[in-house]
């Protein structure tokens, strides 16, 4: 029998509810095929995929806990917070998601307008996205894929580099809720907050330590010590940040497209043994998972 320490865990993945390529049920089936025992679907600023994911997980015999990746503001920068184990119907979280939905819609219109000004089909892309999948949260990834699909750029990465990344002409900064408000909403809903991919933000070493300390101080519980495509040195650096701030550790592929080898669900480095796995709380009593009725 596989003990809890050997179980394959992946607590950060995306579906078509935001900017992933697979529908929630298909992602869960991919996870089951990859031997994942415990996972979380963590779409950007939406819990719309959780119902289908939970149903599929029951059919596949694997565990999925409620998840979300929330966009947050910290000192004027965008930071991502993975929320885990909350009640998806909790009032404060529902209100926060509704607010961010409005922010994202207005931002998507602004991105489209900027692309239009560049002579690119921004409005056309936005109309197409709304018509093809009206329930999906619209991210920059959607614009990037459409620009690539329409032959404007060779691939989505080029769309970011030329138009959508910070400092490029169609970049529109998100006006996200403050970090403290995001953590509070998750905790109000009975969940925990995890600072996502801590090494991916453009920060000095000192700023990064301050971000992690501030996150812990405001009630954050975990740090994503292992993320997809990370080197051993990076995992060690993230582990150092985690231990220094007294946070629990999380692991997640940040999978958007399982067909990409570096994003395969569950294909992750082990959490260093000095760090307490944040998922212990959901393994303690498998017969009675907290708030898994999503
Ligand atoms: P948004 O939340 O709308 O700003 O979109 C952010 C998403 O865009 C991230 O979650 C990534 O999936 C994707 N993304 C951001 N920067 C890049 C990049 N340089 N290349 C490819 N994808 C990116
Ligand atoms: Mn994304
Ligand atoms: Mn992220
Ligand atoms: Mn993500």
Tab-separated table of N, CA, C and O in Angstrom, residues 1 22 34 69 76-77 80 92 96-97 110 146 149 194 204 213 231 243 251 256 258 293:
chain	number	residue	atom	x	y	z
A	1	UNK	N	0.832	-1.199	0.000
A	1	UNK	CA	0.000	0.000	0.000
A	1	UNK	C	0.875	1.261	0.000
A	1	UNK	O	1.926	1.315	0.600
A	22	UNK	N	-7.701	21.821	-20.896
A	22	UNK	CA	-8.625	20.704	-20.700
A	22	UNK	C	-9.823	21.097	-19.837
A	22	UNK	O	-9.691	21.873	-18.886
A	34	UNK	N	-2.134	9.601	-14.429
A	34	UNK	CA	-0.746	9.905	-14.054
A	34	UNK	C	-0.443	9.466	-12.615
A	34	UNK	O	0.640	9.744	-12.102
A	69	UNK	N	-6.904	30.035	-7.834
A	69	UNK	CA	-5.702	30.881	-7.832
A	69	UNK	C	-6.164	32.324	-7.942
A	69	UNK	O	-6.664	32.752	-8.984
A	76	UNK	N	1.614	47.299	-5.049
A	76	UNK	CA	1.447	47.692	-6.441
A	76	UNK	C	1.793	46.628	-7.462
A	76	UNK	O	1.711	46.857	-8.667
A	77	UNK	N	2.182	45.433	-6.991
A	77	UNK	CA	2.506	44.346	-7.915
A	77	UNK	C	1.426	43.287	-7.888
A	77	UNK	O	0.699	43.177	-6.917
A	80	UNK	N	0.137	36.003	-6.959
A	80	UNK	CA	-0.888	34.957	-7.042
A	80	UNK	C	-0.964	34.161	-5.739
A	80	UNK	O	0.064	33.748	-5.204
A	92	UNK	N	-17.905	35.573	1.696
A	92	UNK	CA	-16.836	36.545	1.447
A	92	UNK	C	-16.079	36.204	0.171
A	92	UNK	O	-15.732	37.087	-0.624
A	96	UNK	N	-15.790	38.350	-3.304
A	96	UNK	CA	-14.487	38.701	-3.882
A	96	UNK	C	-14.400	38.253	-5.345
A	96	UNK	O	-13.933	38.990	-6.216
A	97	UNK	N	-14.876	37.044	-5.623
A	97	UNK	CA	-14.817	36.523	-6.998
A	97	UNK	C	-15.696	37.353	-7.931
A	97	UNK	O	-15.331	37.598	-9.086
A	110	UNK	N	-10.237	46.602	-22.183
A	110	UNK	CA	-9.121	47.540	-22.353
A	110	UNK	C	-7.994	46.894	-23.165
A	110	UNK	O	-7.405	47.532	-24.035
A	146	UNK	N	-5.250	33.234	-29.055
A	146	UNK	CA	-6.008	33.660	-30.237
A	146	UNK	C	-5.106	34.389	-31.234
A	146	UNK	O	-5.244	34.213	-32.443
A	149	UNK	N	-3.305	31.700	-32.876
A	149	UNK	CA	-4.224	30.934	-33.729
A	149	UNK	C	-4.568	31.671	-35.012
A	149	UNK	O	-4.828	31.049	-36.047
A	194	UNK	N	-2.031	29.953	0.090
A	194	UNK	CA	-0.673	29.539	-0.271
A	194	UNK	C	-0.112	30.574	-1.244
A	194	UNK	O	-0.767	30.898	-2.242
A	204	UNK	N	13.727	41.746	-5.911
A	204	UNK	CA	15.061	41.506	-5.365
A	204	UNK	C	14.935	40.452	-4.265
A	204	UNK	O	13.828	40.167	-3.798
A	213	UNK	N	7.387	37.098	4.246
A	213	UNK	CA	7.146	37.409	5.665
A	213	UNK	C	5.797	38.116	5.834
A	213	UNK	O	5.030	37.814	6.754
A	231	UNK	N	14.113	24.176	-11.110
A	231	UNK	CA	15.390	23.484	-10.903
A	231	UNK	C	15.552	23.121	-9.424
A	231	UNK	O	14.842	23.643	-8.568
A	243	UNK	N	10.926	27.939	5.221
A	243	UNK	CA	11.348	27.654	6.598
A	243	UNK	C	11.542	28.940	7.386
A	243	UNK	O	11.134	29.060	8.539
A	251	UNK	N	2.939	21.850	-3.109
A	251	UNK	CA	3.523	21.448	-4.392
A	251	UNK	C	2.448	21.517	-5.463
A	251	UNK	O	1.318	21.098	-5.238
A	256	UNK	N	-1.165	24.083	-17.248
A	256	UNK	CA	-2.183	24.698	-18.106
A	256	UNK	C	-2.500	23.771	-19.274
A	256	UNK	O	-3.575	23.842	-19.846
A	258	UNK	N	-1.516	19.698	-20.179
A	258	UNK	CA	-0.801	18.472	-19.803
A	258	UNK	C	0.000	17.865	-20.950
A	258	UNK	O	0.842	16.999	-20.701
A	293	UNK	N	-17.673	19.367	-0.916
A	293	UNK	CA	-18.960	19.175	-1.585
A	293	UNK	C	-19.115	20.054	-2.818
A	293	UNK	O	-20.207	20.241	-3.310
